[in-house]
Short mmCIF file of C-alpha atoms in Angstrom, two decimals:
data_model
loop_
_atom_site.label_atom_id
_atom_site.label_comp_id
_atom_site.label_asym_id
_atom_site.label_seq_id
_atom_site.Cartn_x
_atom_site.Cartn_y
_atom_site.Cartn_z
CA MET A 145 2.66 -28.55 89.33
CA PRO A 146 -1.54 -28.37 88.98
CA SER A 147 -0.92 -24.37 89.51
CA LEU A 148 1.81 -24.49 86.69
CA THR A 149 -0.28 -26.75 84.20
CA LEU A 150 -3.22 -24.02 84.98
CA LYS A 151 -1.13 -20.83 84.30
CA ALA A 152 0.19 -22.64 80.99
CA ILE A 153 -3.40 -23.07 79.93
CA ALA A 154 -4.27 -19.64 80.59
CA ALA A 155 -0.94 -18.25 78.79
CA ALA A 156 -1.63 -20.46 75.89
CA ALA A 157 -5.28 -19.26 75.61
CA LEU A 158 -4.15 -15.47 75.51
CA LEU A 159 -1.51 -16.20 72.91
CA THR A 160 -4.50 -18.20 70.84
CA ALA A 161 -6.80 -15.13 71.29
CA ALA A 162 -3.87 -12.58 70.30
CA TYR A 163 -3.19 -14.54 66.84
CA CYS A 164 -6.84 -14.79 66.10
CA ALA A 165 -8.10 -10.85 67.01
CA PRO A 166 -8.51 -9.12 64.23
CA ALA A 167 -5.53 -7.19 62.03
CA PRO A 168 -5.32 -3.45 62.94
CA VAL A 169 -7.08 -0.80 60.35
CA PHE A 170 -5.01 1.18 58.80
CA GLU A 171 -7.31 3.96 57.09
CA PRO A 172 -5.69 4.98 53.55
CA SER A 173 -5.07 8.64 52.54
CA PHE A 174 -8.36 7.87 50.25
CA LYS A 175 -11.20 5.78 51.35
CA ARG A 176 -13.79 3.38 50.06
CA ARG A 177 -17.13 5.38 48.88
CA GLN A 178 -20.66 3.90 48.99
CA ASN A 179 -22.39 3.77 45.64
CA SER A 180 -25.64 4.61 45.45
CA ILE A 181 -26.92 1.12 46.17
CA GLY A 182 -25.22 0.25 49.15
CA GLY A 183 -22.39 -1.50 47.87
CA ASP A 184 -19.03 -0.39 48.24
CA ASN A 185 -17.29 1.41 45.10
CA ASP A 186 -13.72 1.73 43.73
CA ILE A 187 -10.91 3.35 45.22
CA GLY A 188 -10.47 6.97 43.88
CA PRO A 189 -7.28 9.19 44.59
CA PRO A 190 -7.42 12.06 46.55
CA GLY A 191 -9.60 14.94 44.95
CA SER A 192 -11.85 11.94 43.45
CA SER A 193 -15.72 12.56 42.77
CA GLY A 194 -18.65 11.18 41.31
CA GLN A 195 -18.98 7.48 40.62
CA LEU A 196 -17.10 4.87 38.26
CA ARG A 197 -20.24 2.84 38.15
CA GLY A 198 -23.91 4.11 38.22
CA PRO A 199 -26.84 2.60 39.57
CA VAL A 200 -28.98 -0.58 38.21
CA ASN A 201 -31.74 1.81 38.03
CA LEU A 202 -30.50 3.59 34.73
CA GLY A 203 -31.12 0.46 32.68
CA GLY A 204 -34.25 0.52 30.57
CA TYR A 205 -37.40 2.44 30.27
CA SER A 206 -38.16 4.94 32.88
CA PRO A 207 -40.24 7.80 33.46
CA GLY A 208 -37.37 9.10 35.44
CA ASN A 209 -34.82 9.25 32.52
CA PRO A 210 -35.86 11.77 30.24
CA VAL A 211 -34.25 11.97 27.06
CA SER A 212 -33.20 15.46 25.27
CA SER A 213 -33.80 15.92 21.61
CA PRO A 214 -31.15 18.76 20.38
CA ASP A 215 -31.19 19.13 16.37
CA THR A 216 -28.20 17.16 14.83
CA VAL A 217 -28.79 18.40 11.23
CA ILE A 218 -26.13 20.65 10.08
CA PRO A 219 -28.06 24.13 8.69
CA ALA A 220 -27.22 24.83 5.08
CA ASP A 221 -25.43 28.33 6.35
CA GLN A 222 -22.90 26.15 8.31
CA TYR A 223 -21.00 24.45 5.67
CA GLN A 224 -19.98 24.47 1.58
CA LEU A 225 -20.90 22.40 -1.19
CA ALA A 226 -18.02 21.57 -3.97
CA PRO A 227 -18.82 22.14 -7.67
CA GLY A 228 -21.34 19.17 -8.94
CA GLN A 229 -21.93 18.16 -5.22
CA ALA A 230 -25.70 19.26 -5.97
CA GLU A 231 -25.73 17.22 -9.49
CA ASP A 232 -27.40 14.09 -10.06
CA ALA A 233 -25.62 11.41 -8.40
CA ASP A 234 -25.28 9.15 -11.07
CA LEU A 235 -23.23 11.43 -13.05
CA GLY A 236 -20.73 10.73 -10.21
CA LEU A 237 -18.48 13.95 -11.06
CA PHE A 238 -15.22 14.34 -8.98
CA LEU A 239 -15.84 16.18 -5.82
CA ASP A 240 -12.69 18.45 -5.03
CA LEU A 241 -13.33 19.02 -0.97
CA SER A 242 -9.51 20.11 -0.30
CA ASP A 243 -10.59 23.49 0.14
CA ILE A 244 -14.25 23.09 1.03
CA GLU A 245 -15.21 24.53 4.80
CA ASN A 246 -17.12 21.42 6.91
CA PRO A 247 -17.17 18.89 3.89
CA GLN A 248 -20.86 17.15 3.73
CA PRO A 249 -21.16 13.66 2.68
CA ILE A 250 -24.14 15.42 0.16
CA ARG A 251 -24.57 13.71 -3.54
CA GLY A 252 -27.23 15.19 -5.56
CA ALA A 253 -30.84 15.52 -4.14
CA GLY A 254 -29.98 19.44 -5.03
CA GLY A 255 -27.29 19.68 -2.53
CA LYS A 256 -29.35 19.16 0.73
CA SER A 257 -28.80 16.11 2.64
CA PRO A 258 -27.65 14.33 4.37
CA THR A 259 -25.25 15.94 7.07
CA ASP A 260 -22.39 14.64 9.50
CA PRO A 261 -22.27 16.29 12.68
CA GLY A 262 -19.07 14.26 13.54
CA PRO A 263 -17.18 13.08 15.37
CA ARG A 264 -14.70 12.53 12.17
CA ASN A 265 -11.49 13.02 10.31
CA VAL A 266 -12.03 16.00 7.74
CA PRO A 267 -8.48 15.53 6.26
CA LEU A 268 -9.56 11.83 5.52
CA ASP A 269 -12.89 12.62 4.05
CA ARG A 270 -11.65 15.29 2.13
CA GLN A 271 -8.84 13.31 0.44
CA ASN A 272 -11.33 10.45 -0.14
CA SER A 273 -14.53 12.55 -1.44
CA ASP A 274 -15.77 9.39 -3.27
CA ILE A 275 -15.94 6.98 -0.28
CA PHE A 276 -17.39 10.00 1.95
CA ALA A 277 -19.88 11.17 -0.68
CA PRO A 278 -20.14 8.16 -2.97
CA PRO A 279 -21.12 8.17 -6.79
CA GLY A 280 -25.10 7.30 -7.26
CA THR A 281 -23.87 4.61 -9.22
CA ASP A 282 -21.25 2.86 -6.82
CA SER A 283 -23.30 -0.35 -5.31
CA GLY A 284 -22.64 -3.60 -3.15
CA ASP A 285 -19.68 -4.22 -1.44
CA VAL A 286 -16.47 -4.43 -3.01
CA PRO A 287 -13.64 -4.99 -1.18
CA GLN A 288 -10.97 -2.21 0.21
CA ALA A 289 -8.84 -1.35 -3.11
CA LYS A 290 -6.35 1.43 -1.39
CA TRP A 291 -3.62 1.24 1.31
CA PRO A 292 -1.40 4.55 1.91
CA MET A 293 2.16 4.02 2.40
CA GLY A 294 2.22 6.55 4.74
CA LEU A 295 0.42 4.42 7.16
CA SER A 296 2.61 1.52 7.19
CA HIS A 297 5.16 1.14 9.90
CA ASN A 298 8.53 2.14 8.70
CA ARG A 299 11.35 0.22 9.66
CA HIS A 300 14.41 2.30 10.28
CA GLY A 301 18.48 0.78 8.76
CA LEU A 302 21.41 0.78 11.21
CA LYS A 303 23.09 4.69 11.94
CA GLY A 304 20.52 6.11 9.55
CA ALA A 305 21.31 4.42 6.83
CA GLY A 306 17.75 4.07 4.86
CA TRP A 307 14.46 2.82 5.95
CA ALA A 308 11.80 0.53 4.43
CA ARG A 309 7.76 -0.08 4.75
CA GLN A 310 5.66 -2.30 3.20
CA GLN A 311 2.29 -3.35 2.64
CA ASN A 312 1.20 -7.02 2.31
CA VAL A 313 -2.13 -8.70 2.84
CA ASN A 314 -2.02 -7.62 6.39
CA ASN A 315 -2.74 -4.20 5.45
CA LEU A 316 -4.83 -4.97 2.34
CA PRO A 317 -6.13 -8.19 2.58
CA VAL A 318 -7.25 -8.46 -1.16
CA ALA A 319 -3.85 -8.16 -2.42
CA THR A 320 -3.23 -12.38 -2.31
CA ALA A 321 -0.79 -12.03 -5.41
CA MET A 322 0.98 -9.10 -5.14
CA ALA A 323 3.27 -7.08 -2.30
CA GLY A 324 5.02 -3.83 -1.94
CA VAL A 325 8.18 -2.12 -0.46
CA ASP A 326 9.08 0.95 -0.65
CA MET A 327 13.10 1.58 0.58
CA ARG A 328 15.49 4.33 0.89
CA LEU A 329 19.21 4.06 1.15
CA GLU A 330 21.54 7.19 2.04
CA PRO A 331 24.44 7.50 -0.29
CA HIS A 332 26.80 4.55 -0.40
CA ALA A 333 24.09 2.30 2.45
CA TYR A 334 23.48 -1.15 1.66
CA ARG A 335 20.25 -3.09 1.44
CA GLU A 336 22.62 -6.62 2.44
CA LEU A 337 22.91 -9.72 0.72
CA HIS A 338 20.23 -11.74 0.95
CA TRP A 339 17.71 -13.96 -1.04
CA HIS A 340 13.89 -14.26 -0.92
CA LYS A 341 11.24 -17.02 -1.24
CA ALA A 342 9.43 -14.59 -4.11
CA SER A 343 10.44 -12.76 -6.96
CA GLU A 344 11.27 -9.36 -6.78
CA TRP A 345 10.42 -6.69 -9.33
CA SER A 346 11.95 -2.86 -8.91
CA LEU A 347 11.53 0.70 -10.15
CA ILE A 348 13.77 3.54 -9.15
CA LEU A 349 11.80 6.32 -7.88
CA ASN A 350 14.75 8.40 -7.65
CA GLY A 351 18.87 8.57 -7.21
CA SER A 352 21.26 5.77 -8.39
CA VAL A 353 22.24 2.27 -6.93
CA ARG A 354 24.65 -0.47 -7.97
CA LEU A 355 23.39 -4.03 -8.33
CA ASN A 356 24.97 -7.41 -7.89
CA ALA A 357 24.08 -11.04 -8.18
CA VAL A 358 25.07 -14.74 -8.57
CA ASN A 359 22.52 -17.42 -9.69
CA GLU A 360 22.85 -21.02 -9.78
CA LEU A 361 24.86 -21.62 -12.26
CA GLY A 362 27.24 -19.35 -10.62
CA GLU A 363 26.94 -16.35 -13.33
CA THR A 364 27.45 -13.02 -11.98
CA PHE A 365 25.89 -9.73 -12.55
CA THR A 366 26.39 -6.13 -12.36
CA ASP A 367 24.99 -3.18 -13.18
CA ASP A 368 24.34 0.75 -12.12
CA LEU A 369 20.73 1.76 -12.30
CA GLN A 370 19.04 5.48 -12.27
CA ALA A 371 15.83 6.70 -11.62
CA GLY A 372 13.12 5.26 -13.85
CA ASP A 373 15.08 1.68 -14.22
CA THR A 374 13.98 -1.53 -13.49
CA TRP A 375 15.43 -4.78 -12.26
CA LEU A 376 13.92 -8.74 -11.61
CA PHE A 377 15.42 -11.26 -9.52
CA PRO A 378 14.16 -14.47 -9.38
CA ALA A 379 13.04 -16.36 -6.32
CA GLY A 380 16.11 -17.51 -4.63
CA VAL A 381 18.79 -15.78 -6.38
CA PRO A 382 20.96 -14.01 -3.68
CA HIS A 383 21.83 -10.54 -4.40
CA SER A 384 22.91 -7.28 -2.85
CA ILE A 385 21.79 -3.36 -3.48
CA GLN A 386 23.95 -0.59 -2.66
CA ALA A 387 23.01 3.43 -3.41
CA LEU A 388 25.52 5.41 -5.28
CA ASP A 389 26.67 8.78 -4.05
CA GLU A 390 23.35 10.82 -4.05
CA GLY A 391 21.21 7.89 -2.46
CA VAL A 392 18.55 5.78 -3.73
CA GLU A 393 14.97 5.26 -3.14
CA PHE A 394 12.74 2.36 -4.96
CA LEU A 395 9.88 0.45 -5.23
CA LEU A 396 9.67 -3.28 -4.76
CA VAL A 397 6.86 -5.47 -5.59
CA PHE A 398 6.92 -9.39 -4.80
CA ASN A 399 4.68 -12.11 -6.51
CA ASP A 400 3.31 -13.41 -2.84
CA GLY A 401 0.62 -10.87 -1.15
CA SER A 402 1.86 -12.53 2.35
CA PHE A 403 5.44 -11.81 1.67
CA SER A 404 7.21 -9.84 4.71
CA GLU A 405 10.14 -7.52 4.23
CA ASP A 406 11.33 -8.63 7.80
CA ASN A 407 11.27 -12.55 6.49
CA THR A 408 14.01 -11.80 4.21
CA PHE A 409 17.17 -14.53 3.85
CA LEU A 410 20.02 -12.31 5.38
CA VAL A 411 23.96 -13.23 4.84
CA SER A 412 24.22 -12.17 8.46
CA GLU A 413 22.08 -13.93 9.69
CA LEU A 414 22.98 -17.27 7.71
CA MET A 415 26.52 -16.93 9.36
CA ILE A 416 25.06 -16.16 13.30
CA ARG A 417 22.44 -19.19 12.98
CA ASN A 418 24.59 -21.86 11.63
CA PRO A 419 27.74 -23.25 14.13
CA GLN A 420 30.90 -21.53 13.66
CA SER A 421 32.71 -24.64 12.79
CA VAL A 422 30.30 -25.37 10.05
CA ILE A 423 30.93 -22.09 8.51
CA ALA A 424 34.64 -22.52 8.61
CA LYS A 425 34.37 -25.57 7.39
CA ASP A 426 32.50 -24.55 4.61
CA LEU A 427 35.02 -21.69 3.78
CA ARG A 428 37.95 -23.64 4.33
CA VAL A 429 39.25 -21.21 6.83
CA ASP A 430 40.45 -21.22 10.55
CA THR A 431 37.47 -20.41 13.03
CA SER A 432 39.49 -17.40 14.07
CA ALA A 433 38.83 -15.95 10.56
CA LEU A 434 35.15 -15.13 11.79
CA ALA A 435 36.07 -13.35 14.62
CA ASN A 436 34.25 -9.87 13.28
CA LEU A 437 31.40 -11.51 12.02
CA PRO A 438 27.88 -8.92 13.10
CA GLN A 439 26.26 -10.14 16.09
CA ASP A 440 22.82 -8.94 14.63
CA GLU A 441 21.21 -8.67 11.32
CA LEU A 442 22.57 -5.74 9.27
CA TYR A 443 19.42 -5.43 7.10
CA ILE A 444 20.11 -1.66 6.00
CA PHE A 445 23.30 -0.20 7.07
CA PRO A 446 26.27 2.30 5.97
CA GLY A 447 28.97 1.01 3.32
CA ARG A 448 32.02 2.52 1.77
CA PRO A 449 31.45 4.05 -1.68
CA ALA A 450 30.97 1.71 -4.85
CA PRO A 451 34.07 1.98 -7.21
CA ALA A 452 33.24 4.61 -9.64
CA ASN A 453 34.54 2.14 -12.21
CA ILE A 454 32.00 -0.68 -12.35
CA SER A 455 34.50 -2.98 -14.05
CA ALA A 456 36.01 -2.93 -10.82
CA GLN A 457 33.37 -5.09 -9.32
CA ASN A 458 32.90 -7.14 -12.13
CA VAL A 459 33.62 -10.67 -10.66
CA THR A 460 33.69 -14.07 -12.77
CA GLY A 461 33.92 -17.62 -12.57
CA PRO A 462 34.30 -20.37 -14.99
CA ALA A 463 30.53 -19.89 -15.93
CA GLY A 464 31.26 -16.21 -16.91
CA SER A 465 28.80 -13.22 -16.62
CA LEU A 466 24.82 -12.97 -17.35
CA PRO A 467 24.13 -13.27 -20.71
CA LEU A 468 22.06 -10.50 -22.36
CA ASN A 469 19.16 -12.87 -22.84
CA LYS A 470 18.87 -13.46 -18.91
CA THR A 471 20.26 -10.35 -17.51
CA TYR A 472 18.39 -9.09 -14.42
CA SER A 473 18.38 -5.20 -15.47
CA TYR A 474 16.22 -3.03 -17.76
CA HIS A 475 17.06 0.63 -18.37
CA LEU A 476 13.30 1.97 -18.61
CA SER A 477 14.59 5.26 -18.40
CA GLN A 478 16.05 5.36 -21.70
CA GLN A 479 12.65 3.76 -23.10
CA GLU A 480 11.01 6.59 -25.43
CA PRO A 481 7.45 6.19 -24.57
CA PHE A 482 4.51 5.84 -26.32
CA ARG A 483 2.41 8.82 -26.38
CA VAL A 484 -1.38 9.45 -27.12
CA PRO A 485 -3.85 12.00 -26.80
CA GLY A 486 -4.04 12.30 -22.52
CA GLY A 487 -0.57 11.15 -21.90
CA GLU A 488 2.24 8.58 -22.51
CA VAL A 489 2.83 4.90 -21.42
CA LYS A 490 5.94 2.50 -21.26
CA ILE A 491 5.26 -1.35 -20.83
CA ILE A 492 8.00 -3.29 -19.90
CA ASP A 493 7.60 -7.41 -19.80
CA SER A 494 9.21 -10.42 -21.38
CA THR A 495 8.57 -9.22 -24.82
CA SER A 496 11.77 -6.59 -24.17
CA PHE A 497 13.26 -7.74 -20.89
CA PRO A 498 12.99 -11.71 -21.34
CA THR A 499 13.88 -12.62 -18.06
CA SER A 500 10.66 -11.03 -16.08
CA THR A 501 8.68 -13.44 -17.07
CA GLU A 502 6.57 -13.51 -13.62
CA PHE A 503 5.97 -9.76 -13.92
CA ALA A 504 4.65 -6.96 -16.59
CA ALA A 505 4.12 -3.73 -15.73
CA ALA A 506 3.21 -0.33 -17.39
CA LEU A 507 4.22 3.55 -16.28
CA PHE A 508 1.95 5.43 -17.21
CA THR A 509 1.70 9.59 -17.65
CA VAL A 510 -2.19 10.79 -17.45
CA ARG A 511 -2.39 14.92 -18.51
CA PRO A 512 -4.93 16.26 -15.70
CA GLY A 513 -8.46 15.54 -16.50
CA ALA A 514 -7.05 12.45 -18.72
CA MET A 515 -8.05 9.07 -17.57
CA ARG A 516 -6.69 5.65 -18.25
CA GLU A 517 -9.20 3.88 -20.34
CA LEU A 518 -11.96 1.52 -18.93
CA HIS A 519 -10.45 -1.85 -19.04
CA TRP A 520 -9.89 -5.53 -17.21
CA HIS A 521 -7.28 -7.98 -17.28
CA LEU A 522 -7.55 -11.49 -18.11
CA PRO A 523 -8.14 -14.30 -15.40
CA ASN A 524 -5.31 -16.11 -16.92
CA SER A 525 -1.89 -16.89 -17.15
CA GLN A 526 -1.58 -13.62 -20.05
CA SER A 527 -2.45 -11.41 -17.10
CA GLY A 528 -3.80 -11.28 -13.55
CA ASP A 529 -4.58 -8.87 -10.37
CA GLU A 530 -3.42 -5.42 -11.02
CA TRP A 531 -1.17 -3.68 -8.25
CA SER A 532 -0.96 -0.08 -8.60
CA PHE A 533 1.49 2.51 -6.99
CA PHE A 534 0.77 6.38 -7.50
CA ILE A 535 4.05 8.14 -7.36
CA GLN A 536 2.69 11.71 -8.39
CA GLY A 537 -0.66 13.39 -8.59
CA GLN A 538 -3.92 12.11 -7.28
CA ALA A 539 -6.32 9.98 -8.80
CA ARG A 540 -9.36 8.01 -8.34
CA LEU A 541 -11.07 4.68 -9.78
CA THR A 542 -14.28 2.38 -9.70
CA VAL A 543 -13.67 -1.15 -9.06
CA PHE A 544 -16.39 -3.25 -11.02
CA SER A 545 -17.20 -6.68 -9.63
CA ALA A 546 -19.65 -8.88 -11.38
CA PRO A 547 -22.64 -9.53 -11.33
CA GLU A 548 -23.55 -5.42 -9.70
CA SER A 549 -21.18 -4.22 -7.16
CA SER A 550 -19.01 -1.27 -7.40
CA ARG A 551 -17.05 1.57 -5.64
CA THR A 552 -15.11 4.45 -6.10
CA PHE A 553 -11.61 5.69 -4.41
CA ASP A 554 -9.39 8.14 -4.42
CA PHE A 555 -5.81 8.01 -4.64
CA GLN A 556 -2.77 10.13 -3.88
CA ALA A 557 1.17 9.93 -4.15
CA GLY A 558 2.40 7.36 -2.37
CA ASP A 559 -0.75 5.20 -2.09
CA VAL A 560 -1.05 1.43 -3.48
CA GLY A 561 -3.88 0.63 -5.49
CA TYR A 562 -5.21 -3.10 -5.78
CA VAL A 563 -7.97 -4.21 -8.39
CA PRO A 564 -8.17 -8.41 -8.55
CA VAL A 565 -8.75 -10.14 -12.11
CA PRO A 566 -10.77 -9.32 -14.06
CA ASP A 567 -12.67 -6.54 -12.16
CA ALA A 568 -13.16 -3.82 -14.78
CA HIS A 569 -11.87 -0.51 -13.61
CA TYR A 570 -10.22 3.12 -14.85
CA ILE A 571 -7.96 5.64 -13.64
CA GLU A 572 -8.76 9.34 -13.77
CA ASN A 573 -6.33 11.95 -12.92
CA THR A 574 -8.54 14.39 -10.39
CA GLY A 575 -5.43 16.60 -9.85
CA ASP A 576 -4.12 19.70 -11.40
CA VAL A 577 -0.45 18.14 -12.58
CA ASP A 578 0.64 15.22 -14.08
CA LEU A 579 -0.87 11.86 -12.87
CA ILE A 580 2.26 9.19 -12.89
CA TYR A 581 1.36 5.51 -11.52
CA LEU A 582 2.62 2.45 -11.88
CA GLU A 583 0.76 -0.84 -12.85
CA VAL A 584 1.80 -4.21 -12.39
CA LEU A 585 0.74 -7.87 -13.40
CA GLN A 586 1.48 -11.09 -12.68
CA ALA A 587 2.22 -11.98 -16.26
CA PRO A 588 4.50 -12.48 -19.44
CA VAL A 589 3.17 -9.79 -21.12
CA PHE A 590 1.05 -7.07 -20.65
CA ASN A 591 -2.37 -7.00 -21.76
CA ASP A 592 -5.98 -5.96 -21.06
CA VAL A 593 -9.45 -5.57 -22.56
CA SER A 594 -10.10 -2.43 -23.88
CA VAL A 595 -14.07 -1.63 -23.00
CA ALA A 596 -14.08 1.21 -25.80
CA GLN A 597 -12.45 -1.21 -28.20
CA TRP A 598 -14.55 -4.17 -27.46
CA LEU A 599 -17.65 -2.08 -28.27
CA GLY A 600 -15.90 -0.46 -31.50
CA LEU A 601 -15.18 -4.05 -33.09
CA THR A 602 -18.68 -5.37 -31.87
CA PRO A 603 -21.30 -5.05 -34.98
CA GLY A 604 -22.97 -1.90 -34.55
CA GLN A 605 -26.31 -3.71 -34.59
CA ILE A 606 -25.81 -5.53 -31.22
CA VAL A 607 -23.95 -2.69 -29.34
CA GLN A 608 -27.43 -0.66 -30.30
CA ASP A 609 -29.91 -3.02 -29.30
CA HIS A 610 -27.88 -3.76 -26.13
CA LEU A 611 -27.07 -0.28 -24.85
CA GLY A 612 -29.43 2.04 -27.26
CA PHE A 613 -26.32 4.28 -28.75
CA SER A 614 -27.31 6.70 -31.21
CA GLN A 615 -25.14 5.96 -34.71
CA ASP A 616 -22.72 9.14 -34.17
CA THR A 617 -22.07 7.40 -30.77
CA LEU A 618 -21.05 4.05 -32.34
CA ASN A 619 -19.12 6.14 -35.35
CA ARG A 620 -16.76 7.40 -32.05
CA LEU A 621 -15.94 4.14 -30.64
CA PRO A 622 -12.37 3.35 -31.49
CA LYS A 623 -11.10 0.27 -33.05
CA ILE A 624 -7.56 0.46 -31.91
CA LYS A 625 -6.74 0.44 -28.13
CA PRO A 626 -6.97 4.23 -26.67
CA TYR A 627 -4.73 3.26 -23.22
CA ILE A 628 -5.19 6.78 -22.65
CA LEU A 629 -8.23 9.42 -23.13
CA PRO A 630 -8.11 12.89 -22.52
CA GLY A 631 -10.44 15.17 -20.63
CA SER A 632 -10.91 18.57 -19.51
CA THR A 633 -9.70 20.08 -16.28
CA ASN A 634 -13.28 20.98 -15.15
CA MET A 635 -14.02 18.17 -13.48
CA THR A 636 -17.96 19.30 -13.80
CA GLN A 637 -17.80 18.62 -17.71
CA THR A 638 -19.97 16.11 -19.31
CA ASN A 639 -19.59 16.67 -22.78
CA PHE A 640 -16.35 14.98 -24.24
CA THR A 641 -17.07 15.05 -28.29
CA ALA A 642 -14.58 18.11 -28.73
CA GLU A 643 -12.04 15.74 -27.30
CA ALA A 644 -12.80 12.75 -29.58
CA GLU A 645 -12.60 15.23 -32.70
#
């Protein structure tokens, strides 16, 4: 027995030693390397060399760490200047950098400095010359006033039926009062039956569309609209939008800067997110009648062609159709524009479109070289922030914010502009084609304060004492709001008396 016990103890000791022995080392196909201060560096793949991390002695000053000083100034023979770029910076001439080789952020100073060796996004510099090389009159800090819809996420509908992209405070934080959506529907496609927490104002950019809606009184509405027409659906009113034969693209403006197109109340989701027994009870049908309900939201989806005869879709109940003084559509394309030297304008607000008590808008056409006059909007219920969308051409505007800040922004077709009330601003056509843009206010009546008219209707002595104007300049000040002022396509011109004669 003792010998067995000793054998058992010896066996146990051998077993313990085996469990406690170090595990066998398997050499990987690549090895850990020692760094220069003796520690293990990170593992590298086959063929790697060098170090992921350097030694500690590279930190701080050391005579052993020399600094090279290559010249970073761009030589004058390696860049071009645009017309007007070397002129006095306070003139603020528009700089056309579109065809300039290696454009530089130079304003005034004889065109000699400063330069930018990069890295930079040259196409953006060319499109935004007044940010890249700002006028000398720009000052202080002004919130970003521009958002290109081309940078907005483009959400596609079902089966290629269309798309939508939006702008709200997530990408343009200053735009707290309004948000916008650019939407496309292919021929016969629907923006499905839905309603919003915010009111919806729209301008059709191209194509044609059929609208249907029912209000809280049970009054029904149906209309066909084309490019240049507008509609307004008050918050909570359910409606649908269907493209006609040629498809449609339209702009939507909502009276809430935080509005998101993704948070719309959809009829498909309404059906999906309630018990089927409840839906059946509400519609007075058997649950089997709900077998073909969609399994997910429709959003934008293909549809059958709308009947050519609109009366085929004129459904009415005891409340009848929506009366004309409450209609949700306005055929702005049929309105004759108000023409002035330099362009034309169409205004739409509750004066001509009674339903539009929350939105007032103006569709401006500004000739090359001309400008929408310097103005601001009223900080009360009669006006508000200005939300703009650029449909054609290119432009610039300067936002002046009290007491001494201003910044100049450049715009191209597809851009959104936003100016908080009551900041002063203008919009100048800097291109060679007509500028067409939409100006939207949250107001029952479109209105603004014209700087030129304000000075023209103020006693001359007061204006002269404030601004030092000559009598000839005082005589040229208008007493009627100009809206648009003509100008030369030569963007380096500084004498505009000829256009005023």
